[in-house]
Coordinates of C-alpha atoms and ligand atoms in Angstrom, one line a residue:
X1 CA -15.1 -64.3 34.6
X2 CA -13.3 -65.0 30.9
X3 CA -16.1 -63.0 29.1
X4 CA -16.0 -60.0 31.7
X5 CA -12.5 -59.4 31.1
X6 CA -12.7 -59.9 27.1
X7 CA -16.0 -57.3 27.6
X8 CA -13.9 -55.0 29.1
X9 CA -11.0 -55.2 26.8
X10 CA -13.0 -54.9 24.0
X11 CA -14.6 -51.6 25.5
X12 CA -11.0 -50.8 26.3
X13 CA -10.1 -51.0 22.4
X14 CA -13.2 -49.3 21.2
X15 CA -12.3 -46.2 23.2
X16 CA -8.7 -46.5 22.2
X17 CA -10.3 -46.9 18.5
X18 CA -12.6 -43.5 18.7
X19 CA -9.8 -42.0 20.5
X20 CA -7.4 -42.5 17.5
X21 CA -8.4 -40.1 15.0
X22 CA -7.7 -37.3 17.5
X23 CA -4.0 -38.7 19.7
X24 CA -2.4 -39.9 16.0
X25 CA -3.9 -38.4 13.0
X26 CA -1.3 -38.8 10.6
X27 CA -0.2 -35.0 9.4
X28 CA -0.9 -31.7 9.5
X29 CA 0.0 -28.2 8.0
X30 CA 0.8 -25.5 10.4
X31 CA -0.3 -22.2 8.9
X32 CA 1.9 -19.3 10.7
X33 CA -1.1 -16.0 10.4
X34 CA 1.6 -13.2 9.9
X35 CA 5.2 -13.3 9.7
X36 CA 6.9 -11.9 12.2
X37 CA 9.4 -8.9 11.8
X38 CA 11.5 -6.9 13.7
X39 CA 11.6 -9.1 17.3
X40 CA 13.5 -7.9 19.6
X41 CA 15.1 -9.3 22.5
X42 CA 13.2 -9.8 25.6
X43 CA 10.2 -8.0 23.9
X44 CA 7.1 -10.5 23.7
X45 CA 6.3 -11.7 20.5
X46 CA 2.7 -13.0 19.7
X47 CA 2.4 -15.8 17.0
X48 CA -0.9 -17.2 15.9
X49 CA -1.1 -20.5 13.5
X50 CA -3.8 -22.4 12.3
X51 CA -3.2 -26.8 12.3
X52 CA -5.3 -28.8 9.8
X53 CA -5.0 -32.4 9.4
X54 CA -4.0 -33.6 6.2
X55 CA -4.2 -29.8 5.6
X56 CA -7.6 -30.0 5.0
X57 CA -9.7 -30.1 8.8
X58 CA -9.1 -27.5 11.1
X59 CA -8.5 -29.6 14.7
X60 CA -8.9 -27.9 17.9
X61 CA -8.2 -29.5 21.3
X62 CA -4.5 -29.6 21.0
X63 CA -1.9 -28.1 23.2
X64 CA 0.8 -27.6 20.1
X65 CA 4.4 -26.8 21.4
X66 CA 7.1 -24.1 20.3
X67 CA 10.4 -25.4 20.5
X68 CA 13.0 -22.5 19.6
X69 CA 16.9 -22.6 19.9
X70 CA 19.3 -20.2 19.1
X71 CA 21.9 -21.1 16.5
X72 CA 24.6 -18.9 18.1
X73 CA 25.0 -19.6 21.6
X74 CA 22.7 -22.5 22.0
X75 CA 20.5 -20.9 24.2
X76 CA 16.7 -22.5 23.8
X77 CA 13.4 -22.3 25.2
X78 CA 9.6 -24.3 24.2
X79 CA 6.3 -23.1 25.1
X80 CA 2.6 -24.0 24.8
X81 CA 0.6 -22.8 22.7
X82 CA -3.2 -22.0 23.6
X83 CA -6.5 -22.5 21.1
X84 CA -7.5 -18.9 20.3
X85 CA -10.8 -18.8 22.1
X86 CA -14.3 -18.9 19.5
X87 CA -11.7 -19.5 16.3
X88 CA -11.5 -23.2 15.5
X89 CA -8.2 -25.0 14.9
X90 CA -6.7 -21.2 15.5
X91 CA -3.7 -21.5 18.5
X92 CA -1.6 -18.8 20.0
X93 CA 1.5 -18.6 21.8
X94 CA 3.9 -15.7 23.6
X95 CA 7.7 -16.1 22.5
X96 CA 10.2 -14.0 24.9
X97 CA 13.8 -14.6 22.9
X98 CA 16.1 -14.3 25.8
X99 CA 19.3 -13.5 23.8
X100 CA 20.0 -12.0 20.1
X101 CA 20.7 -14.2 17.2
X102 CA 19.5 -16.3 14.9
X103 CA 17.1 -18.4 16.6
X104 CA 15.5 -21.7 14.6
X105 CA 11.9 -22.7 15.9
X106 CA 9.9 -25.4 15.4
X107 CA 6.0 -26.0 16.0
X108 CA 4.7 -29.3 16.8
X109 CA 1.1 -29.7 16.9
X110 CA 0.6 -33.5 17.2
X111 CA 3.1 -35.6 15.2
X112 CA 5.9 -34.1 13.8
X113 CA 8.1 -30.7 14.4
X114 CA 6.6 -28.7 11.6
X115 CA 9.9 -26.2 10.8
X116 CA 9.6 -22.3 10.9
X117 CA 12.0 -19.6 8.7
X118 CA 14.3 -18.9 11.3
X119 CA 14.0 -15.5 12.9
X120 CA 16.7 -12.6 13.6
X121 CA 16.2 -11.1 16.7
X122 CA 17.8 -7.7 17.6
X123 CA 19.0 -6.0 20.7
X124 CA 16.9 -2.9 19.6
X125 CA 13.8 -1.8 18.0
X126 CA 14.6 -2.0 14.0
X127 CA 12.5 1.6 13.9
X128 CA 15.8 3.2 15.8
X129 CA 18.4 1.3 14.0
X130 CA 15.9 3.2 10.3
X131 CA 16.8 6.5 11.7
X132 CA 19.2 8.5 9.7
X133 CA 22.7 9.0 10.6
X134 CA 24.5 12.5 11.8
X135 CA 26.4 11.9 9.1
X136 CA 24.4 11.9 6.1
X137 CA 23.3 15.0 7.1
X138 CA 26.5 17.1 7.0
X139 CA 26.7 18.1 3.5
X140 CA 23.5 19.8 3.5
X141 CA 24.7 21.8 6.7
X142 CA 27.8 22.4 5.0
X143 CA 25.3 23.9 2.0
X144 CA 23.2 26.1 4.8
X145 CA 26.6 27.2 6.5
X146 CA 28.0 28.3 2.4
X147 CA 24.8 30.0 1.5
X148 CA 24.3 32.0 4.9
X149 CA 27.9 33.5 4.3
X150 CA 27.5 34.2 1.1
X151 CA 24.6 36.1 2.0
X152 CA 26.1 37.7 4.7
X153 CA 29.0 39.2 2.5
X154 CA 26.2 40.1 -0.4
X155 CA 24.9 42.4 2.8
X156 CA 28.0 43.6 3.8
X157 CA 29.6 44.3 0.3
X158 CA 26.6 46.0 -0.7
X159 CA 27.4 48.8 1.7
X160 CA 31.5 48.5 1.9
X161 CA 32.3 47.5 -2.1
X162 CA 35.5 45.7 -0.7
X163 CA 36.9 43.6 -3.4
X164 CA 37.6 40.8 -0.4
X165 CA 33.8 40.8 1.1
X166 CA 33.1 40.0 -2.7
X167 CA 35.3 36.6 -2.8
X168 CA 33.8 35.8 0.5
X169 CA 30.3 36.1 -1.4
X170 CA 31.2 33.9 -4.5
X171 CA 32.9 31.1 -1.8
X172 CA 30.2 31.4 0.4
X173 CA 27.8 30.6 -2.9
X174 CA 30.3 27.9 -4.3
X175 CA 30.3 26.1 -1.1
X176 CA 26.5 26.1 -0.3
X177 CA 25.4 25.0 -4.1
X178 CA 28.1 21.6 -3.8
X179 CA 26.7 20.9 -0.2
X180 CA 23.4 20.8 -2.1
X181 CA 24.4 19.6 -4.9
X182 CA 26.2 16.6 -3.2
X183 CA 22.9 15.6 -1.0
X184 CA 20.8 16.0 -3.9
X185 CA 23.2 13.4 -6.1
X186 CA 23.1 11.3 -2.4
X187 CA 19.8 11.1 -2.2
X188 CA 19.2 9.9 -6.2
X189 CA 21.9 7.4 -5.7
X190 CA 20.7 6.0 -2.5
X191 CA 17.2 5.3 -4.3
X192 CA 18.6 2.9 -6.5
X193 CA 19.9 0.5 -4.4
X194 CA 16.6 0.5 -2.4
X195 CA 14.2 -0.6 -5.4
X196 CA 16.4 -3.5 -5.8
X197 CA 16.5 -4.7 -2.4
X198 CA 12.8 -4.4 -2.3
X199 CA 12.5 -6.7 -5.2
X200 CA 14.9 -9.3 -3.8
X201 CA 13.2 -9.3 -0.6
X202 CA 9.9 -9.9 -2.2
X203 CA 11.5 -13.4 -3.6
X204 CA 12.6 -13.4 -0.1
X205 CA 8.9 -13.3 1.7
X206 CA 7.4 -15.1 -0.7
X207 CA 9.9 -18.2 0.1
X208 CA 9.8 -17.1 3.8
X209 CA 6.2 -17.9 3.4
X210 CA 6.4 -20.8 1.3
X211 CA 7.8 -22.3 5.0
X212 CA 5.8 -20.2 7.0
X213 CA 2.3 -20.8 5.6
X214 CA 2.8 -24.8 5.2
X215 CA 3.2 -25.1 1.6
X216 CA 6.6 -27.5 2.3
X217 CA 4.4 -29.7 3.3
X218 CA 2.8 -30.9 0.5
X219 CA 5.0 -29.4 -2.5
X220 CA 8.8 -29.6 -3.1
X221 CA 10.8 -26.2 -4.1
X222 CA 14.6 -26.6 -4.5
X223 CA 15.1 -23.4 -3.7
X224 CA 14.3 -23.4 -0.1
X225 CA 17.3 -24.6 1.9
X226 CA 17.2 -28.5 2.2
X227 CA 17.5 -28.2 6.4
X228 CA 13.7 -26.8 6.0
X229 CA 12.2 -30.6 4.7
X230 CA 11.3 -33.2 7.3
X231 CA 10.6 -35.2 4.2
X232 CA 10.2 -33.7 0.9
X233 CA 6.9 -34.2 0.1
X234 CA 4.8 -35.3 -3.2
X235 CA 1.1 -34.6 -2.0
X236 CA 1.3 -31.4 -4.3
X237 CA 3.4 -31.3 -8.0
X238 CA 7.2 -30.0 -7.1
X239 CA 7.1 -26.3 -8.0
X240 CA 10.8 -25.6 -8.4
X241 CA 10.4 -24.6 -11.9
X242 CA 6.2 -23.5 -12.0
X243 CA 5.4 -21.9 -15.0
X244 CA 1.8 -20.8 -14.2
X245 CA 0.4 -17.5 -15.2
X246 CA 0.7 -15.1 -12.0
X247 CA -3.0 -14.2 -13.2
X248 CA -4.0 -18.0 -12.6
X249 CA -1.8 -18.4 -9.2
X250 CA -3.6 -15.3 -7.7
X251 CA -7.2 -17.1 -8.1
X252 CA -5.4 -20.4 -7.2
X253 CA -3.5 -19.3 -3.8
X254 CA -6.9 -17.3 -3.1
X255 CA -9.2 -20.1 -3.1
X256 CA -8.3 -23.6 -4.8
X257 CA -11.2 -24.8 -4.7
X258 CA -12.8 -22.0 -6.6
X259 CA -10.8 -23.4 -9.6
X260 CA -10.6 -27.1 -9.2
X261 CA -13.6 -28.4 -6.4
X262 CA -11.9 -31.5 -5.9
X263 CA -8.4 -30.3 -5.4
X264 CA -5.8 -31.5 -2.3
X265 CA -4.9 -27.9 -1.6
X266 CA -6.5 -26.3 0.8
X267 CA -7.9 -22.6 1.3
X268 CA -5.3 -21.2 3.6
X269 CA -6.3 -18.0 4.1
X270 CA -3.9 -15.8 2.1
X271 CA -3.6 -12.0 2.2
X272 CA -3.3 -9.9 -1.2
X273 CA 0.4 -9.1 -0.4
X274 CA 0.8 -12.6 0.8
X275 CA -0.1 -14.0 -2.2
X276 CA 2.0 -11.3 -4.5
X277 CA 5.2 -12.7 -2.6
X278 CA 4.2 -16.2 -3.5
X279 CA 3.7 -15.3 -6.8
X280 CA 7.1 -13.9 -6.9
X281 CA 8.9 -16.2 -5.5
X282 CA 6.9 -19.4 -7.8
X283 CA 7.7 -16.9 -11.2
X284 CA 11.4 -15.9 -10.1
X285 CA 13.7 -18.0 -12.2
X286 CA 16.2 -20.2 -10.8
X287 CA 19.7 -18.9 -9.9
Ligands
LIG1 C1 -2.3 -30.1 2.0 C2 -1.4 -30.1 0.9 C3 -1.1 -28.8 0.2 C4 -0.7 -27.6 0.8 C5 -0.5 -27.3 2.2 C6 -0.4 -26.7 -0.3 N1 -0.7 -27.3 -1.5 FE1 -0.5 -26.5 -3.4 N2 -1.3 -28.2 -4.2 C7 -1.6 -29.3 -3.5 C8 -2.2 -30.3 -4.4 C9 -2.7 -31.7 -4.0 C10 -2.1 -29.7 -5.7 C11 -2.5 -30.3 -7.0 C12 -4.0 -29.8 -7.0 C13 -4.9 -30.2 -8.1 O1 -4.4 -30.4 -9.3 O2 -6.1 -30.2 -7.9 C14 -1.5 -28.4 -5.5 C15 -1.2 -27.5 -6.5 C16 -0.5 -26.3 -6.4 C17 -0.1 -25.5 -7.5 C18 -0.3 -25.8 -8.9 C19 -1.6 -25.3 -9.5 C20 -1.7 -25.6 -10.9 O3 -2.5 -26.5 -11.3 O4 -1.0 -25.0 -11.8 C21 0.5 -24.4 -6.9 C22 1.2 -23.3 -7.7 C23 0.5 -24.6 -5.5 N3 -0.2 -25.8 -5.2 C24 1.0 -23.7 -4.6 C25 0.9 -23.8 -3.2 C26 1.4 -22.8 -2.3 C27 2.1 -21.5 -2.6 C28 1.1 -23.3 -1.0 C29 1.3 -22.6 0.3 C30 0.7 -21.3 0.4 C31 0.4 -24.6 -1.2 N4 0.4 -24.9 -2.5 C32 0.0 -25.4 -0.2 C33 -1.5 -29.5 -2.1 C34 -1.2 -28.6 -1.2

């Protein structure tokens, strides 16, 4: 009687024991495919990730969850996530943000909430919102309206020779070259402003995916905001100050392995314009 239960409690444990590996499995990095852009409210927003354990073995057989809250008005959702059928370790999940905002969203795939860059979502599609405004558009009708009367007096002055269809002609002219003039000067200005903004939102993205790809996980960065860190992590060296070549980073973030076959760091599966954010962001000096 004694030995049948120990047999079966030891059977017990050795299924617990190759169970193990999978239920606790100490960490993982959650690697978010694309960053998502533009969501809109109520519009269904697809977001793949890969999960490898110790960032290294891509799991599969999980049911990882999407928690998401939104900052404003506390509304909050969570969701399942499903494997991606035929792509290992690869899950998927359909967000529907009920309300605009700032919304915070985490992903947990076995053990801990891995954080995402929190994501703005809009009442309406941001390709709307692009359009240009009535406004901007006035001074070059103003510029039409000018030249069409000045072209209209040329007509009629030509045939009358009054002195008064002659002013009308030079107004007309005055008028339509400033309306052009002004939307030319409008246009050079409003470049300016745009090259800038593209640069700091390259710094921007490449910290966005410093989160979003799962670098947080093993590597410190002072510059991303402190609510980001579960634990600030020293599997990787603390890259708040890296000083790297961006000619060395670009073979690195591509393939580690490739550089050092031993390494910690993983292959994850960056994109040319991926990896030029993250370059830019690791090279941009602190503020
Ligand atoms: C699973 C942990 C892990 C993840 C995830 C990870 N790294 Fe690393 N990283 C390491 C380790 C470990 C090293 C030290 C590697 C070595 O010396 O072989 C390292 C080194 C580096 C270095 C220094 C290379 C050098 O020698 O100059 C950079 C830069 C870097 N990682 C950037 C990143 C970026 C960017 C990401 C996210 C896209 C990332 N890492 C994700 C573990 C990780």
């Amino acid at each position: 009687m004694k030995s049948k239960i120990i047999a079966s409690l030891s059977i017990i444990l050795v299924v617990l024991a190759l169970a193990a590996p999978a239920l606790a499995g100490g960490w993982a990095v959650i690697t978010l495919e694309r960053l998502p852009s533009g969501v809109v409210v109520g519009v269904p927003l697809t977001v793949r990730f890969a999960v490898r354990q110790h960032g290294k073995t891509l799991l599969p057989d999980l049911t990882p969850t999407i928690s998401a809250h939104n900052a404003q008005n506390g509304d909050s959702f969570s969701i399942d996530a499903r494997p991606v059928s035929g792509s290992l370790g690869r899950y998927e999940a359909v967000l529907t943000f009920p309300s605009t905002g700032t919304w915070e969203w985490t992903v947990q795939a076995f053990t801990m909430d891995q954080r995402m860059p929190d994501l703005v979502v809009s009442a309406n599609s941001p390709v709307s919102q692009a359009l240009p405004k009535e406004g901007s558009r006035l001074p070059i009708m103003i510029g039409i309206v000018g030249l069409v009367i000045a072209l209209a007096a040329l007509g009629v002055s030509l045939r009358t020779k009054r002195r008064w269809v002659l002013s009308l002609f030079v107004l007309g002219l005055m008028v339509g070259v400033a309306g052009f003039a002004f939307t030319a000067s409008k246009a050079e200005k409003s470049n300016e402003p745009v090259i800038a903004s593209q640069i700091a939102s390259d710094v921007e993205t490449g910290q966005t995916l410093f989160i979003a790809k799962g670098c947080l996980t093993c590597h410190v960065n002072n510059r991303v905001e402190s609510k980001y860190y579960d634990f600030r992590s020293d599997i990787g060296p603390n890259l708040t100050s890296y000083k790297g070549s961006p000619e060395f980073l670009r073979i690195w973030l591509k393939n580690p392995a490739s550089v050092r076959p031993n390494t910690g760091m993983p292959n994850l599966e960056l994109d040319a314009a991926e990896i030029d954010a993250l370059i830019t962001f690791l090279s941009a000096k602190a503020d």
